Amino acid sequence: RDFHKPVACSPLDPAMDGKLVHLSCPLTGQELLGESQIGVPNSVFGIQLRSSMEAYQWVLERSGEDRNGEQTQRWVTRWSSSYSEGQGPDSSSSSSSSSSSSSSSSSSSSSFSQRTNPPLNTRTWYSSDVQLGSTTVDEAAQIKVGDFDFPDGLKSSVLSYTTINPTCAPTQAARTCPTGVSASGNYLYYRYNYNSAGVNDEVGDLRRTFTLGTADFASVLAQQEGGQLIPWKSPYDSDYTIFLAAGTEQSADDLFTAAEESNYTLTWLLRVGTFFFTVVGLFCIFSPLAELADLVPCVGPMLSGLVSTVLCAVSCAAGFMCWLIVVGCAWVIYRPWIGIPLLLAAIAIGVFLCFFRANHISQQQAEAEAGGGQMMPMDGSGYNNGGGGFNNGGGGFNNGG
């Protein structure tokens, strides 16, 4: 935060080149957009115009499981942003799907008796702008924030998108709708069966929505280079950059705080996630041992559960130690006062595990030795415990001497 310098919207100050600057200025350069797009109103004024197009088609979806537990599928018709020409319940590509069943949803037109997705490029309305999915179809040539060129990489941070209603009225549309194209509500429909008077959705139809991105103001934290705004690189680490913007008037502290809060949430998600997957990964590596224990006759399931519990505890301890080592090594480079304690904690856990194992082994050896000392001779000579007597050959037992 100590590196940034406030600058005026106009004029440019060459002395600030190469420095991290903060500015809050109006945006200029908005244009009329969509003049080449079918159905876009002729009054659309903004920075970016996006289009989202879907196709009404046959789609194979999962419907559940049968009595044998096998997955079942069925063909249904619905809107989708990706198109599979020729796919359908009666097409040659679906003949191998023996488990699929036909949906009750079908087209009423005899043109679709084969129930396949027809090609789109045979329609009169087909053109290069017919693209499924979400795309940017028009954009203002040059947006400025004050006297600076507003960078494309920050547009998504400041733009506010609204859906516009398309129109086919000749006096309102930027481009007249051809035969087969109609507007209704938020959608512009491209009807495959364009000779039909009906308005029901049919396989082969397309529908399109337009969203307009606008912004009137921007606050930016970036490096000044002439009239350009580029990512600022930290003098301590070139991989650390600052390139921030907001669509409202905000101070530099506000932009820094918002970025820190976003980084804080992501950082803790990554920390918890990496620890969890480290433990799970180690448990998966050792889990076959529990399956081997399950093979023991009679007591196999009990042993398997016991082994799984032990493996879970070992995986948590070992995973935590490994996680601390990796995180500690990373922190040692940037913040030693955090990294060194983490490494010491990992070493302490390792020492504790080694001590626990050594103590457990020594206890087993002691028990084995104690058990060996109490073993009874099998030659009938007897065993004397503290001056008493034990006669295995038909005598008596003397516990008092």
Short mmCIF file of C-alpha atoms in Angstrom, two decimals:
data_model
loop_
_atom_site.label_atom_id
_atom_site.label_comp_id
_atom_site.label_asym_id
_atom_site.label_seq_id
_atom_site.Cartn_x
_atom_site.Cartn_y
_atom_site.Cartn_z
CA ARG A 1 0.00 0.00 0.00
CA ASP A 2 2.91 2.32 0.57
CA PHE A 3 3.97 2.26 -3.09
CA HIS A 4 0.85 3.68 -4.76
CA LYS A 5 0.51 7.30 -5.82
CA PRO A 6 -2.75 9.13 -6.61
CA VAL A 7 -2.95 10.70 -10.07
CA ALA A 8 -5.41 13.06 -11.72
CA CYS A 9 -7.73 11.96 -14.51
CA SER A 10 -6.27 14.61 -16.80
CA PRO A 11 -3.68 15.55 -17.91
CA LEU A 12 -1.18 12.68 -17.86
CA ASP A 13 1.85 13.16 -15.62
CA PRO A 14 4.99 11.65 -17.28
CA ALA A 15 6.75 11.69 -13.89
CA MET A 16 4.45 8.85 -12.76
CA ASP A 17 5.53 6.43 -15.49
CA GLY A 18 6.60 3.10 -14.01
CA LYS A 19 4.85 3.77 -10.70
CA LEU A 20 1.80 2.17 -9.08
CA VAL A 21 -0.96 4.74 -9.48
CA HIS A 22 -4.55 5.06 -8.30
CA LEU A 23 -7.24 6.97 -10.17
CA SER A 24 -11.04 7.26 -10.05
CA CYS A 25 -12.41 8.73 -13.24
CA PRO A 26 -15.42 8.64 -15.59
CA LEU A 27 -15.33 6.20 -18.51
CA THR A 28 -15.71 7.51 -22.04
CA GLY A 29 -15.86 5.90 -25.47
CA GLN A 30 -19.16 3.98 -25.25
CA GLU A 31 -20.67 3.24 -28.66
CA LEU A 32 -23.80 2.03 -30.40
CA LEU A 33 -23.39 -1.74 -30.55
CA GLY A 34 -24.90 -4.62 -32.48
CA GLU A 35 -25.56 -2.82 -35.76
CA SER A 36 -24.61 -5.99 -37.66
CA GLN A 37 -26.64 -8.32 -35.42
CA ILE A 38 -30.12 -9.55 -36.29
CA GLY A 39 -32.79 -8.42 -33.84
CA VAL A 40 -30.68 -6.01 -31.78
CA PRO A 41 -32.49 -2.71 -31.10
CA ASN A 42 -30.95 0.31 -32.79
CA SER A 43 -30.59 2.14 -29.45
CA VAL A 44 -28.12 -0.19 -27.70
CA PHE A 45 -25.37 2.01 -26.28
CA GLY A 46 -22.57 0.63 -24.12
CA ILE A 47 -19.14 -1.01 -23.96
CA GLN A 48 -19.68 -4.72 -24.72
CA LEU A 49 -22.47 -6.77 -26.29
CA ARG A 50 -22.56 -10.50 -25.57
CA SER A 51 -24.68 -13.22 -27.09
CA SER A 52 -25.78 -16.59 -25.69
CA MET A 53 -27.30 -19.07 -28.14
CA GLU A 54 -28.91 -22.46 -27.51
CA ALA A 55 -30.31 -25.18 -29.76
CA TYR A 56 -33.45 -27.24 -29.19
CA GLN A 57 -32.36 -30.81 -29.81
CA TRP A 58 -32.43 -34.45 -28.85
CA VAL A 59 -30.21 -35.13 -25.84
CA LEU A 60 -29.44 -38.45 -24.16
CA GLU A 61 -29.68 -38.12 -20.40
CA ARG A 62 -29.43 -40.44 -17.42
CA SER A 63 -32.86 -41.49 -16.13
CA GLY A 64 -31.94 -43.74 -13.19
CA GLU A 65 -31.02 -47.34 -12.50
CA ASP A 66 -32.78 -50.60 -13.27
CA ARG A 67 -33.34 -53.49 -10.87
CA ASN A 68 -29.84 -54.81 -11.58
CA GLY A 69 -28.29 -51.51 -10.60
CA GLU A 70 -27.31 -50.65 -14.19
CA GLN A 71 -27.66 -47.10 -15.46
CA THR A 72 -30.61 -46.40 -17.73
CA GLN A 73 -30.88 -43.57 -20.25
CA ARG A 74 -33.56 -41.89 -22.28
CA TRP A 75 -33.80 -39.41 -25.12
CA VAL A 76 -35.37 -36.03 -24.33
CA THR A 77 -35.67 -32.76 -26.19
CA ARG A 78 -34.37 -29.61 -24.51
CA TRP A 79 -32.39 -26.43 -25.04
CA SER A 80 -28.62 -26.87 -24.96
CA SER A 81 -25.65 -24.60 -25.73
CA SER A 82 -23.82 -27.34 -27.70
CA TYR A 83 -25.22 -28.94 -30.84
CA SER A 84 -24.80 -32.55 -31.97
CA GLU A 85 -25.90 -32.80 -35.57
CA GLY A 86 -27.53 -36.11 -36.44
CA GLN A 87 -27.80 -37.33 -32.85
CA GLY A 88 -31.20 -38.70 -31.89
CA PRO A 89 -33.09 -41.82 -30.84
CA ASP A 90 -33.48 -43.04 -34.43
CA SER A 91 -30.07 -42.03 -35.78
CA SER A 92 -27.41 -44.58 -36.67
CA SER A 93 -25.14 -43.29 -33.91
CA SER A 94 -27.66 -44.30 -31.24
CA SER A 95 -28.33 -47.85 -32.45
CA SER A 96 -25.86 -49.24 -29.92
CA SER A 97 -27.67 -47.62 -26.99
CA SER A 98 -29.89 -50.58 -26.22
CA SER A 99 -30.81 -49.28 -22.79
CA SER A 100 -32.17 -45.94 -24.05
CA SER A 101 -35.85 -45.27 -24.38
CA SER A 102 -37.70 -42.58 -26.32
CA SER A 103 -38.97 -39.53 -24.49
CA SER A 104 -42.57 -38.49 -24.69
CA SER A 105 -41.33 -35.08 -25.81
CA SER A 106 -41.29 -35.00 -29.61
CA SER A 107 -41.97 -32.68 -32.51
CA SER A 108 -45.43 -32.53 -34.02
CA SER A 109 -44.13 -31.76 -37.49
CA SER A 110 -43.85 -34.58 -40.02
CA SER A 111 -40.53 -33.08 -41.10
CA PHE A 112 -39.00 -34.58 -37.98
CA SER A 113 -40.34 -38.12 -38.22
CA GLN A 114 -36.78 -39.44 -38.09
CA ARG A 115 -36.27 -37.70 -34.74
CA THR A 116 -32.68 -36.62 -35.33
CA ASN A 117 -30.96 -33.25 -34.97
CA PRO A 118 -30.98 -31.68 -38.45
CA PRO A 119 -28.13 -29.61 -39.92
CA LEU A 120 -28.45 -25.86 -39.34
CA ASN A 121 -26.55 -24.56 -42.35
CA THR A 122 -29.44 -25.31 -44.72
CA ARG A 123 -31.65 -22.56 -43.25
CA THR A 124 -32.05 -19.13 -44.84
CA TRP A 125 -31.09 -17.41 -41.60
CA TYR A 126 -27.79 -19.31 -41.25
CA SER A 127 -24.76 -17.01 -41.19
CA SER A 128 -21.36 -16.70 -39.53
CA ASP A 129 -22.89 -15.04 -36.45
CA VAL A 130 -24.90 -18.18 -35.63
CA GLN A 131 -22.61 -19.51 -32.92
CA LEU A 132 -23.77 -21.62 -30.03
CA GLY A 133 -22.59 -20.79 -26.52
CA SER A 134 -21.63 -17.43 -25.06
CA THR A 135 -19.60 -15.04 -27.21
CA THR A 136 -18.79 -11.33 -27.48
CA VAL A 137 -20.43 -10.11 -30.67
CA ASP A 138 -19.57 -6.41 -30.52
CA GLU A 139 -17.40 -4.12 -28.43
CA ALA A 140 -16.51 -0.44 -28.23
CA ALA A 141 -13.26 0.26 -30.05
CA GLN A 142 -11.54 2.36 -27.38
CA ILE A 143 -12.63 3.00 -23.82
CA LYS A 144 -10.82 5.59 -21.75
CA VAL A 145 -10.71 6.24 -18.03
CA GLY A 146 -9.75 9.87 -17.79
CA ASP A 147 -6.93 10.30 -20.32
CA PHE A 148 -5.78 6.68 -19.94
CA ASP A 149 -6.67 3.79 -22.24
CA PHE A 150 -8.82 1.44 -20.20
CA PRO A 151 -7.23 -2.06 -20.34
CA ASP A 152 -9.27 -4.97 -21.70
CA GLY A 153 -8.11 -7.16 -18.80
CA LEU A 154 -10.07 -5.03 -16.32
CA LYS A 155 -13.36 -4.74 -18.20
CA SER A 156 -14.92 -7.72 -16.46
CA SER A 157 -14.28 -6.00 -13.11
CA VAL A 158 -16.26 -2.87 -13.94
CA LEU A 159 -18.97 -3.90 -16.43
CA SER A 160 -22.54 -4.41 -15.30
CA TYR A 161 -24.58 -6.66 -17.62
CA THR A 162 -28.29 -6.36 -18.39
CA THR A 163 -30.43 -8.46 -20.73
CA ILE A 164 -31.92 -6.56 -23.65
CA ASN A 165 -35.13 -7.52 -25.42
CA PRO A 166 -34.53 -8.22 -29.12
CA THR A 167 -36.93 -6.89 -31.73
CA CYS A 168 -37.81 -7.62 -35.33
CA ALA A 169 -39.74 -4.39 -35.93
CA PRO A 170 -38.18 -2.73 -39.01
CA THR A 171 -38.21 0.70 -37.41
CA GLN A 172 -36.61 -0.47 -34.14
CA ALA A 173 -34.14 -3.21 -35.15
CA ALA A 174 -30.61 -2.42 -36.19
CA ARG A 175 -30.86 -5.20 -38.75
CA THR A 176 -34.10 -6.61 -40.18
CA CYS A 177 -35.00 -10.18 -39.21
CA PRO A 178 -35.09 -12.63 -42.13
CA THR A 179 -37.81 -15.23 -42.68
CA GLY A 180 -37.81 -17.77 -39.88
CA VAL A 181 -36.50 -15.38 -37.21
CA SER A 182 -38.83 -13.86 -34.60
CA ALA A 183 -38.55 -12.05 -31.26
CA SER A 184 -40.43 -12.96 -28.11
CA GLY A 185 -39.59 -11.66 -24.63
CA ASN A 186 -35.87 -11.97 -23.90
CA TYR A 187 -35.30 -14.38 -26.79
CA LEU A 188 -34.69 -14.14 -30.50
CA TYR A 189 -35.88 -17.40 -32.12
CA TYR A 190 -34.42 -18.96 -35.26
CA ARG A 191 -37.11 -21.42 -36.36
CA TYR A 192 -35.85 -24.43 -38.30
CA ASN A 193 -39.32 -25.10 -39.72
CA TYR A 194 -39.76 -21.46 -40.71
CA ASN A 195 -42.82 -22.15 -42.89
CA SER A 196 -44.75 -23.28 -39.82
CA ALA A 197 -47.18 -20.83 -38.26
CA GLY A 198 -46.81 -22.44 -34.83
CA VAL A 199 -44.74 -21.09 -31.97
CA ASN A 200 -43.94 -24.38 -30.26
CA ASP A 201 -40.29 -25.33 -29.88
CA GLU A 202 -39.15 -27.92 -32.42
CA VAL A 203 -35.92 -29.85 -32.89
CA GLY A 204 -33.53 -27.68 -34.91
CA ASP A 205 -34.74 -24.35 -33.48
CA LEU A 206 -32.28 -21.86 -32.01
CA ARG A 207 -32.86 -19.15 -29.44
CA ARG A 208 -30.61 -16.26 -28.56
CA THR A 209 -30.28 -13.75 -25.74
CA PHE A 210 -28.26 -10.54 -25.75
CA THR A 211 -26.65 -8.92 -22.72
CA LEU A 212 -25.22 -5.42 -22.71
CA GLY A 213 -22.21 -4.49 -20.59
CA THR A 214 -22.12 -0.89 -19.46
CA ALA A 215 -20.11 1.23 -17.01
CA ASP A 216 -19.80 4.97 -16.47
CA PHE A 217 -17.06 5.12 -13.84
CA ALA A 218 -13.95 3.17 -12.83
CA SER A 219 -11.40 3.14 -10.02
CA VAL A 220 -8.08 1.59 -10.99
CA LEU A 221 -4.85 0.49 -9.29
CA ALA A 222 -2.19 -0.27 -11.89
CA GLN A 223 1.17 0.82 -13.26
CA GLN A 224 1.28 3.87 -15.49
CA GLU A 225 3.20 3.59 -18.76
CA GLY A 226 2.51 6.67 -20.83
CA GLY A 227 -1.22 6.56 -21.49
CA GLN A 228 -1.45 2.85 -20.73
CA LEU A 229 -2.34 1.03 -17.51
CA ILE A 230 -0.52 -2.29 -17.03
CA PRO A 231 -0.01 -4.75 -14.12
CA TRP A 232 2.40 -3.42 -11.51
CA LYS A 233 5.14 -5.85 -10.41
CA SER A 234 6.43 -5.85 -6.85
CA PRO A 235 10.12 -4.95 -6.50
CA TYR A 236 10.47 -7.86 -4.05
CA ASP A 237 8.83 -10.53 -6.21
CA SER A 238 8.10 -10.11 -9.92
CA ASP A 239 5.42 -12.84 -9.72
CA TYR A 240 3.38 -10.61 -7.39
CA THR A 241 1.35 -8.09 -9.40
CA ILE A 242 -1.36 -5.52 -8.71
CA PHE A 243 -3.97 -4.89 -11.39
CA LEU A 244 -7.28 -3.93 -9.75
CA ALA A 245 -10.42 -2.10 -10.80
CA ALA A 246 -13.97 -1.45 -9.62
CA GLY A 247 -16.98 0.03 -11.37
CA THR A 248 -17.62 2.62 -8.67
CA GLU A 249 -15.62 5.39 -7.04
CA GLN A 250 -13.36 3.69 -4.50
CA SER A 251 -10.21 4.71 -2.69
CA ALA A 252 -6.97 2.79 -2.99
CA ASP A 253 -7.51 1.35 0.50
CA ASP A 254 -10.94 0.06 -0.55
CA LEU A 255 -9.45 -1.72 -3.57
CA PHE A 256 -6.66 -3.22 -1.47
CA THR A 257 -9.12 -4.38 1.20
CA ALA A 258 -11.43 -6.03 -1.35
CA ALA A 259 -8.48 -7.84 -2.94
CA GLU A 260 -7.16 -8.98 0.44
CA GLU A 261 -10.56 -10.36 1.46
CA SER A 262 -10.80 -12.29 -1.79
CA ASN A 263 -7.28 -13.67 -1.37
CA TYR A 264 -7.95 -14.55 2.28
CA THR A 265 -10.96 -16.71 1.41
CA LEU A 266 -9.17 -18.46 -1.45
CA THR A 267 -6.04 -19.00 0.65
CA TRP A 268 -7.88 -20.77 3.45
CA LEU A 269 -9.85 -22.89 0.99
CA LEU A 270 -6.56 -24.02 -0.54
CA ARG A 271 -4.98 -24.67 2.86
CA VAL A 272 -7.85 -26.80 4.13
CA GLY A 273 -8.21 -28.52 0.77
CA THR A 274 -4.54 -29.47 0.45
CA PHE A 275 -4.46 -30.84 4.02
CA PHE A 276 -7.61 -32.87 3.43
CA PHE A 277 -6.37 -34.38 0.17
CA THR A 278 -2.96 -35.16 1.70
CA VAL A 279 -4.60 -37.19 4.48
CA VAL A 280 -7.04 -38.87 2.09
CA GLY A 281 -4.22 -39.69 -0.33
CA LEU A 282 -2.14 -41.39 2.35
CA PHE A 283 -5.16 -43.31 3.60
CA CYS A 284 -5.89 -44.52 0.06
CA ILE A 285 -2.29 -45.71 -0.28
CA PHE A 286 -2.46 -47.79 2.90
CA SER A 287 -6.10 -48.90 2.64
CA PRO A 288 -5.25 -52.21 0.87
CA LEU A 289 -3.83 -53.37 4.22
CA ALA A 290 -7.33 -53.25 5.69
CA GLU A 291 -8.62 -55.33 2.78
CA LEU A 292 -5.93 -57.93 3.42
CA ALA A 293 -7.00 -58.15 7.07
CA ASP A 294 -10.55 -58.81 5.91
CA LEU A 295 -9.36 -62.07 4.31
CA VAL A 296 -8.63 -63.64 7.70
CA PRO A 297 -11.31 -66.31 8.41
CA CYS A 298 -13.92 -65.62 11.11
CA VAL A 299 -12.33 -62.47 12.58
CA GLY A 300 -11.55 -60.80 9.23
CA PRO A 301 -14.25 -58.07 9.38
CA MET A 302 -13.30 -57.15 12.95
CA LEU A 303 -9.60 -56.99 12.07
CA SER A 304 -10.37 -54.95 8.95
CA GLY A 305 -12.25 -52.36 11.01
CA LEU A 306 -9.46 -52.21 13.58
CA VAL A 307 -6.78 -51.84 10.89
CA SER A 308 -8.84 -49.11 9.15
CA THR A 309 -9.05 -47.16 12.41
CA VAL A 310 -5.31 -47.41 12.95
CA LEU A 311 -4.60 -46.43 9.32
CA CYS A 312 -6.88 -43.40 9.66
CA ALA A 313 -4.98 -42.22 12.73
CA VAL A 314 -1.59 -42.85 11.09
CA SER A 315 -2.70 -41.09 7.87
CA CYS A 316 -3.86 -38.03 9.83
CA ALA A 317 -0.58 -37.77 11.76
CA ALA A 318 1.67 -38.48 8.76
CA GLY A 319 -0.43 -36.26 6.47
CA PHE A 320 -0.33 -33.40 8.94
CA MET A 321 3.44 -33.75 9.22
CA CYS A 322 3.93 -33.80 5.44
CA TRP A 323 1.58 -30.83 5.03
CA LEU A 324 3.48 -28.84 7.66
CA ILE A 325 6.81 -29.61 5.95
CA VAL A 326 5.61 -28.41 2.52
CA VAL A 327 3.83 -25.31 3.86
CA GLY A 328 6.71 -24.54 6.23
CA CYS A 329 9.29 -24.70 3.40
CA ALA A 330 7.17 -22.28 1.36
CA TRP A 331 6.78 -19.88 4.29
CA VAL A 332 10.49 -19.98 5.18
CA ILE A 333 11.27 -18.14 1.97
CA TYR A 334 8.66 -15.38 2.41
CA ARG A 335 8.05 -15.20 6.17
CA PRO A 336 10.62 -17.12 8.21
CA TRP A 337 8.89 -16.27 11.50
CA ILE A 338 5.97 -18.41 10.30
CA GLY A 339 7.81 -21.06 8.28
CA ILE A 340 10.37 -22.02 10.95
CA PRO A 341 7.75 -22.76 13.67
CA LEU A 342 5.80 -24.87 11.17
CA LEU A 343 8.92 -26.89 10.35
CA LEU A 344 9.68 -27.30 14.06
CA ALA A 345 6.12 -28.52 14.61
CA ALA A 346 6.56 -31.06 11.80
CA ILE A 347 9.85 -32.25 13.35
CA ALA A 348 8.16 -32.53 16.76
CA ILE A 349 5.40 -34.69 15.28
CA GLY A 350 7.99 -36.88 13.57
CA VAL A 351 9.97 -37.27 16.81
CA PHE A 352 6.79 -38.10 18.72
CA LEU A 353 5.83 -40.77 16.17
CA CYS A 354 9.33 -42.29 16.30
CA PHE A 355 9.31 -42.23 20.12
CA PHE A 356 5.84 -43.77 20.21
CA ARG A 357 6.92 -46.55 17.87
CA ALA A 358 10.16 -47.19 19.79
CA ASN A 359 8.28 -47.28 23.10
CA HIS A 360 5.72 -49.67 21.64
CA ILE A 361 8.45 -52.01 20.37
CA SER A 362 10.24 -51.95 23.73
CA GLN A 363 7.00 -52.81 25.51
CA GLN A 364 6.44 -55.74 23.17
CA GLN A 365 9.97 -57.00 23.82
CA ALA A 366 9.51 -56.66 27.59
CA GLU A 367 6.25 -58.54 27.48
CA ALA A 368 7.84 -61.25 25.37
CA GLU A 369 10.74 -61.60 27.81
CA ALA A 370 8.38 -61.66 30.79
CA GLY A 371 6.26 -64.26 29.13
CA GLY A 372 9.35 -66.39 28.40
CA GLY A 373 10.41 -66.30 32.12
CA GLN A 374 7.07 -67.69 33.22
CA MET A 375 7.07 -70.55 30.76
CA MET A 376 6.71 -73.91 32.48
CA PRO A 377 9.21 -76.68 31.75
CA MET A 378 7.63 -79.62 30.08
CA ASP A 379 10.03 -82.31 31.35
CA GLY A 380 8.28 -82.74 34.71
CA SER A 381 11.24 -81.48 36.75
CA GLY A 382 9.13 -78.87 38.44
CA TYR A 383 9.13 -75.11 38.86
CA ASN A 384 10.10 -73.37 42.10
CA ASN A 385 8.67 -69.87 42.57
CA GLY A 386 10.36 -68.04 45.42
CA GLY A 387 11.33 -70.94 47.55
CA GLY A 388 8.14 -72.82 47.18
CA GLY A 389 7.75 -75.84 45.05
CA PHE A 390 5.82 -77.25 42.26
CA ASN A 391 6.05 -80.90 41.56
CA ASN A 392 4.68 -81.90 38.20
CA GLY A 393 5.43 -85.52 38.77
CA GLY A 394 2.68 -86.37 41.22
CA GLY A 395 3.99 -84.53 44.30
CA GLY A 396 2.43 -81.36 45.66
CA PHE A 397 2.37 -77.64 45.41
CA ASN A 398 4.17 -75.58 48.06
CA ASN A 399 3.69 -71.79 47.83
CA GLY A 400 5.20 -70.98 51.18
CA GLY A 401 8.61 -72.61 51.11
#
